[in-house]
Short mmCIF file of C-alpha atoms in Angstrom, two decimals:
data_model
loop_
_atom_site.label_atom_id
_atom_site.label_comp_id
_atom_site.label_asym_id
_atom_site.label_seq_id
_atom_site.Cartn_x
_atom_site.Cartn_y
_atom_site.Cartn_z
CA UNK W 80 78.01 32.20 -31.66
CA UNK W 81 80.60 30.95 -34.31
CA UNK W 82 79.24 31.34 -37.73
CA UNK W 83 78.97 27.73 -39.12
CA UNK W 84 77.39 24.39 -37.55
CA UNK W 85 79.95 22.22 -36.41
CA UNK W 86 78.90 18.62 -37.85
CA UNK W 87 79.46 15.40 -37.39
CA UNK W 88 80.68 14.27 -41.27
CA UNK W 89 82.92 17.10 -41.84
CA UNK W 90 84.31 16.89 -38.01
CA UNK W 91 85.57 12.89 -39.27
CA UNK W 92 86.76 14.55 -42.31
CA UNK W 93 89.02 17.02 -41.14
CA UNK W 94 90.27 14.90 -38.11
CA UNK W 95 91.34 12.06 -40.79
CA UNK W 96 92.70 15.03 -43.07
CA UNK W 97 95.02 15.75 -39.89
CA UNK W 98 96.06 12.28 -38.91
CA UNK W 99 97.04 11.96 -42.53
CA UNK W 100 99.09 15.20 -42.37
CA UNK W 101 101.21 14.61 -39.38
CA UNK W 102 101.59 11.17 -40.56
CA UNK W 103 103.16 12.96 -44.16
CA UNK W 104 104.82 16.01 -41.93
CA UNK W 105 106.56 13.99 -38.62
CA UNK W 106 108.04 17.24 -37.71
CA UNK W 107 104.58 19.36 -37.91
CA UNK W 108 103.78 19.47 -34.08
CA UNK W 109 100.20 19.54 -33.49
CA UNK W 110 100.24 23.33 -32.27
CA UNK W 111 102.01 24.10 -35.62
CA UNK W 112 98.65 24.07 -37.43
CA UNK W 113 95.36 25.65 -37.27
CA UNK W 114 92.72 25.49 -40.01
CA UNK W 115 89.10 26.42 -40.57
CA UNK W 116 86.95 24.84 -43.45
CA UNK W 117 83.43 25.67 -44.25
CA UNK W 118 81.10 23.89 -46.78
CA UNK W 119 78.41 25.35 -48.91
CA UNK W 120 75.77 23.04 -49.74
CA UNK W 121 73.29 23.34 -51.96
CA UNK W 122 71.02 25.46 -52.62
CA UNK W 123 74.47 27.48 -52.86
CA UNK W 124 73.74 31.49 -51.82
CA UNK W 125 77.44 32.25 -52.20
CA UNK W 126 79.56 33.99 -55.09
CA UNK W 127 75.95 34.83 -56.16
CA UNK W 128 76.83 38.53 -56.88
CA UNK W 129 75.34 39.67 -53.61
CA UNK W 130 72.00 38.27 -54.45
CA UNK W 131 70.84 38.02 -50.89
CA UNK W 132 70.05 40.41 -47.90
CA UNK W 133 72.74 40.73 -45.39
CA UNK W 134 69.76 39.62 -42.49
CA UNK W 135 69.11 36.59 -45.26
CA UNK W 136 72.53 35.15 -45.70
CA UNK W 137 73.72 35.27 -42.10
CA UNK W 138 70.33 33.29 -41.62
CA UNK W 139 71.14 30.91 -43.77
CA UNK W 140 73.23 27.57 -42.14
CA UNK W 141 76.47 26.59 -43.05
CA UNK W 142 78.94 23.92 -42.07
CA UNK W 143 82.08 23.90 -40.59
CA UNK W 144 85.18 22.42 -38.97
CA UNK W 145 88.06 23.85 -37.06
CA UNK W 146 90.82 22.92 -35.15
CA UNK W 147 92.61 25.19 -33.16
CA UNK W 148 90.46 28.26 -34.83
CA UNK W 149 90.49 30.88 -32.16
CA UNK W 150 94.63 30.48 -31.62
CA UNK W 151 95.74 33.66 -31.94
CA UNK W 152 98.69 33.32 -34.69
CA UNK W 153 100.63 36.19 -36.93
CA UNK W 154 99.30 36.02 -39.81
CA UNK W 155 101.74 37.72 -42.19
CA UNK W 156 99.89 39.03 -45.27
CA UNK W 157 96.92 37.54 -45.10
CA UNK W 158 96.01 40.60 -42.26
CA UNK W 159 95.81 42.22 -46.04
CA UNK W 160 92.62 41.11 -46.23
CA UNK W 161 91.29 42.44 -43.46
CA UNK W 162 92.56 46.06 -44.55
CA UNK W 163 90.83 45.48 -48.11
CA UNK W 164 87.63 45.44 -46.82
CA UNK W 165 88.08 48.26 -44.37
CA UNK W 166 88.95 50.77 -47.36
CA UNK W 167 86.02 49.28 -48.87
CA UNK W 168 84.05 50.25 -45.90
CA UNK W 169 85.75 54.03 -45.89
CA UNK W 170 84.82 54.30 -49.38
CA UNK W 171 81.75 53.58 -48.93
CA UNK W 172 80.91 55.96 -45.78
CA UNK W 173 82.46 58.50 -47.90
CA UNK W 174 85.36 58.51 -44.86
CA UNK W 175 88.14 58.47 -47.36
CA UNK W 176 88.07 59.23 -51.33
CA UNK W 177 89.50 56.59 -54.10
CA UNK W 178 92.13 57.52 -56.05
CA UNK W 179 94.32 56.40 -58.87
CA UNK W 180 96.92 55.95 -56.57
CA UNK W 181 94.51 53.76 -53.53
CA UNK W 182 93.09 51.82 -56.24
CA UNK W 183 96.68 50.96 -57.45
CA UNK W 184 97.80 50.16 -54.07
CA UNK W 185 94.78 47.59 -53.15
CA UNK W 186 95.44 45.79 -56.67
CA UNK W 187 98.99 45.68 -55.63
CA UNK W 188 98.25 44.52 -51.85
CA UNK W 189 96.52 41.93 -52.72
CA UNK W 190 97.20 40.67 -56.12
CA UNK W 191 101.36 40.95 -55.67
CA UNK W 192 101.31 41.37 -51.89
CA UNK W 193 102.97 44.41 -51.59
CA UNK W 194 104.36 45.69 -47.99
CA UNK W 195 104.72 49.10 -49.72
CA UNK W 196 101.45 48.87 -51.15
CA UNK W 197 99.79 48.00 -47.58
CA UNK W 198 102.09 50.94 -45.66
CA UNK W 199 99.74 53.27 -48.30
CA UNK W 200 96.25 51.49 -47.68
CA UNK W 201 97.36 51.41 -44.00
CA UNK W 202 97.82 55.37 -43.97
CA UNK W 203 95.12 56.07 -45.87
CA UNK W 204 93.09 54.10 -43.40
CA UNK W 205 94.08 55.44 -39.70
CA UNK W 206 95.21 58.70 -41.13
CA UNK W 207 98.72 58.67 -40.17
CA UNK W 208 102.31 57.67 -41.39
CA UNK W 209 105.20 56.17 -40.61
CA UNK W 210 108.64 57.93 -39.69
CA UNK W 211 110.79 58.46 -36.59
CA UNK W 212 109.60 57.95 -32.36
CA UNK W 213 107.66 60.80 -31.29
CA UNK W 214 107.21 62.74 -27.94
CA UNK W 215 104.53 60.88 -25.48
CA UNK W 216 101.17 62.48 -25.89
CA UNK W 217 101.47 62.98 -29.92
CA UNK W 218 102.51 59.18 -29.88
CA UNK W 219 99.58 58.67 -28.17
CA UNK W 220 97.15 60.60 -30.78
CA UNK W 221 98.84 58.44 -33.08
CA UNK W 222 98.12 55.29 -31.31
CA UNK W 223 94.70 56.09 -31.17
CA UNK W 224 94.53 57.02 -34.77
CA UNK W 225 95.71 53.82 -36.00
CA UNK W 226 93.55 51.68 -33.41
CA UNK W 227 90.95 52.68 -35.80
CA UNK W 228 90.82 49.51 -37.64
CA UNK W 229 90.36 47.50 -34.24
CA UNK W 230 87.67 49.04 -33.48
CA UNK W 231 86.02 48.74 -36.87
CA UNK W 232 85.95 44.97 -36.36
CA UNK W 233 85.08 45.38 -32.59
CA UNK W 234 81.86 47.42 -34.08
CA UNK W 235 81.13 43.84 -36.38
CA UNK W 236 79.68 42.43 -33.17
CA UNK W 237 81.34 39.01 -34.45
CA UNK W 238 82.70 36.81 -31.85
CA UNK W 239 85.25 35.96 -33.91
CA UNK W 240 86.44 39.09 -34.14
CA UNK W 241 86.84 39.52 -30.56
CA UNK W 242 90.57 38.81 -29.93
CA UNK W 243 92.38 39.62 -33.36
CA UNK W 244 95.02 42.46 -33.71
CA UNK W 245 95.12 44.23 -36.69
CA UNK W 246 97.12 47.68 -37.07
CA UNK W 247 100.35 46.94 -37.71
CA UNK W 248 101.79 47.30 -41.40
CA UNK W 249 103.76 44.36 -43.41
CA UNK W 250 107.36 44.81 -43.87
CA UNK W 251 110.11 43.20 -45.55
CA UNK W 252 112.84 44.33 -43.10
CA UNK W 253 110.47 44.96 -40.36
CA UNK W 254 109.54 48.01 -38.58
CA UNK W 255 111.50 51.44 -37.56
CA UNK W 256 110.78 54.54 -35.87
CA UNK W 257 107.40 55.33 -34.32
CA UNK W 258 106.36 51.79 -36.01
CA UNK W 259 109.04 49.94 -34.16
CA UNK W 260 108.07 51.66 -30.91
CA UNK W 261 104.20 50.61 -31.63
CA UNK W 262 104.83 46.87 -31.90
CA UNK W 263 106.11 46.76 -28.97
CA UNK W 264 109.50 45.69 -27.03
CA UNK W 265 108.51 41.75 -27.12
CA UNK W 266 106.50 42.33 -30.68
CA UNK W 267 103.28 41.61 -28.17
CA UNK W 268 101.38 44.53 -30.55
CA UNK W 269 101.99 42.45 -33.45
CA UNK W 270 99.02 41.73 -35.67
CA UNK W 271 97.19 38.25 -34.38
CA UNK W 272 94.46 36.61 -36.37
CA UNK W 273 92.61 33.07 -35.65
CA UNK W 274 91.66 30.36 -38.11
CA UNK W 275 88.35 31.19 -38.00
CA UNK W 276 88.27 34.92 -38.16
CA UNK W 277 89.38 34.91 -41.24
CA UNK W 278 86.73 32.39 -42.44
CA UNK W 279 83.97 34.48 -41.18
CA UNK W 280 85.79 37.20 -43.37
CA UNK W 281 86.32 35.95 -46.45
CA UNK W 282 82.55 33.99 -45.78
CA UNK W 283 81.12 37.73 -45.82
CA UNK W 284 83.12 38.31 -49.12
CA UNK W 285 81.74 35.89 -50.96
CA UNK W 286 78.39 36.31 -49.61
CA UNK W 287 78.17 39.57 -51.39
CA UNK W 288 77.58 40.86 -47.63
CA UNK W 289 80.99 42.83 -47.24
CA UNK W 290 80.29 46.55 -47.12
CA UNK W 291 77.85 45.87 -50.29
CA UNK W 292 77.06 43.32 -52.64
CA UNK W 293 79.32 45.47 -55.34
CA UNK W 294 81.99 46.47 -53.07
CA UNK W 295 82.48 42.29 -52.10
CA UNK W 296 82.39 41.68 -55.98
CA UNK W 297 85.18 44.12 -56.95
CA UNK W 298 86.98 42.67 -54.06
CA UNK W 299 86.50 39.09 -55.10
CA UNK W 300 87.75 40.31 -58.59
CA UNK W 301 91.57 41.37 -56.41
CA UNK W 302 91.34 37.98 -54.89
CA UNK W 303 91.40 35.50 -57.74
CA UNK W 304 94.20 33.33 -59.08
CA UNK W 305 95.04 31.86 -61.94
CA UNK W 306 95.96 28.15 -61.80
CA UNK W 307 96.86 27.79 -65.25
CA UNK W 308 99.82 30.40 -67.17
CA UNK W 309 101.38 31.14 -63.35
CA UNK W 310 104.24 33.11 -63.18
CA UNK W 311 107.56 31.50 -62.79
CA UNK W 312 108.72 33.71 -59.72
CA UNK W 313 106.91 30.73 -57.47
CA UNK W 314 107.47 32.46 -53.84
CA UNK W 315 104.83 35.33 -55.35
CA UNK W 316 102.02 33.92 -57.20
CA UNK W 317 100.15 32.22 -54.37
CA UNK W 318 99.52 29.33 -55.62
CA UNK W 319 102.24 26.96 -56.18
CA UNK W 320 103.66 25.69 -52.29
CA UNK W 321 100.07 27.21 -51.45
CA UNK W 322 96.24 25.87 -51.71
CA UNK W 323 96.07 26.65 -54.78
CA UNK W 324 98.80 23.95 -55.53
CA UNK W 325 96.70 21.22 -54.23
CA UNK W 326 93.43 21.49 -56.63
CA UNK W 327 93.39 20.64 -60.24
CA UNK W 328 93.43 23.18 -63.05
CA UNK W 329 89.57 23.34 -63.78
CA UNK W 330 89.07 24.52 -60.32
CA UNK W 331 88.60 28.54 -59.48
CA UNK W 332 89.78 29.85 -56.42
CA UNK W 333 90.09 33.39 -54.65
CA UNK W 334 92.72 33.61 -52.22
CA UNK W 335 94.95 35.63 -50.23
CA UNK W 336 98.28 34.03 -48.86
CA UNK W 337 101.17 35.20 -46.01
CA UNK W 338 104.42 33.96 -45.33
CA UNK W 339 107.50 34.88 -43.41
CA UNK W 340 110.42 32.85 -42.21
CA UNK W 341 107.95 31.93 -39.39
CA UNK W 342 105.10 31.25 -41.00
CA UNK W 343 103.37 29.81 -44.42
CA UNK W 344 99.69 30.40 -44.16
CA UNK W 345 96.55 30.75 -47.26
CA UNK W 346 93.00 31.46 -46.83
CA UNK W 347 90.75 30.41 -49.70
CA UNK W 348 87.16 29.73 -51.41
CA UNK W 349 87.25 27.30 -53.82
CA UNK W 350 85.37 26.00 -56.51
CA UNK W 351 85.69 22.47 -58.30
CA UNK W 352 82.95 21.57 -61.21
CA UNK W 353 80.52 19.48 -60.07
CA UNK W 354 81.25 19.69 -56.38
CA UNK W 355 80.20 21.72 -53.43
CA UNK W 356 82.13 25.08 -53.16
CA UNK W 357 83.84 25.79 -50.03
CA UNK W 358 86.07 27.90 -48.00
CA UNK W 359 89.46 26.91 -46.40
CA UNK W 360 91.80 28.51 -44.04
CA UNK W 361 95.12 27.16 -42.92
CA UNK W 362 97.52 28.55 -40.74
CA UNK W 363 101.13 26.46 -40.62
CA UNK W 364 103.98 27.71 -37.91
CA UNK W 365 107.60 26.78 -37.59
CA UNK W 366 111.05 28.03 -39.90
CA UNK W 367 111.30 24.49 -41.39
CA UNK W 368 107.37 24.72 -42.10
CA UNK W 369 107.49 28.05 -43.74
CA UNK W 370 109.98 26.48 -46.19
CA UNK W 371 107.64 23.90 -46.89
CA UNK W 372 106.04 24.39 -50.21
CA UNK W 373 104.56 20.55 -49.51
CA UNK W 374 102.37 21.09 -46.44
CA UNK W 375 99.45 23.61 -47.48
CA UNK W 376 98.92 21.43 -51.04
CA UNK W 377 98.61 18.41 -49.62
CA UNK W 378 96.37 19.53 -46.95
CA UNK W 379 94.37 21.35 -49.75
CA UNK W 380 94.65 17.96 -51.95
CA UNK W 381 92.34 16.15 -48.96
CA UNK W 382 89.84 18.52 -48.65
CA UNK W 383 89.31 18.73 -52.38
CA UNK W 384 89.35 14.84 -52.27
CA UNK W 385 86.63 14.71 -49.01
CA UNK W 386 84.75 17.46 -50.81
CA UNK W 387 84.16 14.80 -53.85
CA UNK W 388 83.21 12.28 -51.25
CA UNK W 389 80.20 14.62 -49.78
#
């Protein structure tokens, strides 16, 4: 069972928010985005500072609309993400110990998404490290080791979990070594995430529901952005050429975004006064896409203006 309701209203919504897109972006084919978008209606019983019982907010219905949600697509750094809440979950099982150094790393994974950063969280995680190809059967201890992760979010029990790939580390120049050999000849190791993965993800975030109600808050602290006072280095601050571009200034919003030559993707919850909160993921392929610093605002500009219509 996916996590949210698919309904009617929303499903009109996001179709028209699509027609208008490729009519704005000719040269976005319709396999070169994916996108999940949940709503919270009211009574709201998210961002509540874990107020609820895990049993109790899973209960509870939300709404939803996806297209192309369970296409497995690299995600770049948002796969950070998903690493930030399985050192949470070490932490808190007491299978790994913080440290001045971890603690610095998962600001700087998320906040500045650093590839350094992640190789460290990444590490910490499987218990192993990078460097050059070793002999079979140690290479396959190693394998093993680093699998860990999977099977983490196999041990969810969430369908949407079921398909994604995530135990590869981020890299500017991209991988060497052992790591190179890992990824495979044809990259077909590569990390893969869907659309609505993701969603469920972040959804358990800011639930209060991941790990623990103060493990999820201190994480949602690492995820949020400033819109106002941003930093003129626009390729790093997430927001501008990225959902965060597309809402006005009084909004708040916690976010993670990923982008290579490839790809230009953001996964966000979102709050505008006065309005329903909500949660949006979009996923954009193509090198003339990932340029585009256009695409993921103006898609983020409709759902903010569809949200005011609800």
């Amino acid at each position: 069972m996916i996590f949210f309701n698919k309904d009617e209203q929303l499903e009109n919504l996001g179709l028209g928010i699509l027609d208008a897109t490729w009519a704005e972006f000719p040269t976005l084919a319709r396999n070169q985005i994916a996108l999940t978008w949940v709503v919270y209606d009211p009574p709201v019983l998210v961002n509540t500072g874990g107020a609820l019982t895990p049993n109790a907010f899973w209960d509870h219905p939300v709404r939803g609309f996806t297209y192309r949600g369970v296409e497995r697509i690299y995600p770049a750094s948002v796969v950070k993400l998903f690493y930030l809440v399985a050192v949470n979950e070490w932490l808190e099982k007491g299978m790994t110990q913080t440290s001045k150094e971890l603690e610095r790393a998962l600001r700087d994974m998320i906040v500045d998404s650093s590839n350094d950063a992640t190789s460290l969280v990444v590490d910490i995680l499987s218990g192993t490290t990078s460097g050059p190809e070793l002999p079979t059967s140690p290479f396959e201890t190693w394998k093993y080791q680093r699998n860990i992760i999977n099977r983490y979010y196999q041990s969810l029990g969430w369908e949407e979990m079921q398909t994604i790939n995530v135990c590869q580390k981020t890299w500017g120049d991209g991988p060497y070594g052992r790591e190179r050999a890992f990824v495979g000849e044809l990259l077909e190791n590569r990390n893969m995430l869907t659309t609505n993965a993701i969603a469920r993800l972040l959804h358990s975030i800011v639930g209060g529901v991941a790990v623990s109600s103060g493990r999820s808050q201190a994480m949602m602290a690492l995820l949020k952005r400033t819109l106002n006072d941003l930093p003129t280095d626009t390729e790093e601050n997430q927001v501008t050429g990225f959902l965060g571009g597309g809402v006005t200034e009084n909004a708040q919003i916690w976010s993670k975004a990923g982008w290579t030559s490839q790809v230009r993707h953001d996964v966000a919850y979102i709050e505008i006064p006065e309005q329903r909160p909500y949660l949006l993921v979009v996923f954009t392929e193509g090198k003339a896409h990932a340029k585009s610093q256009a695409i993921l605002p103006f898609v983020s500009k409709l759902v903010a203006d569809a949200i005011a219509s609800l």
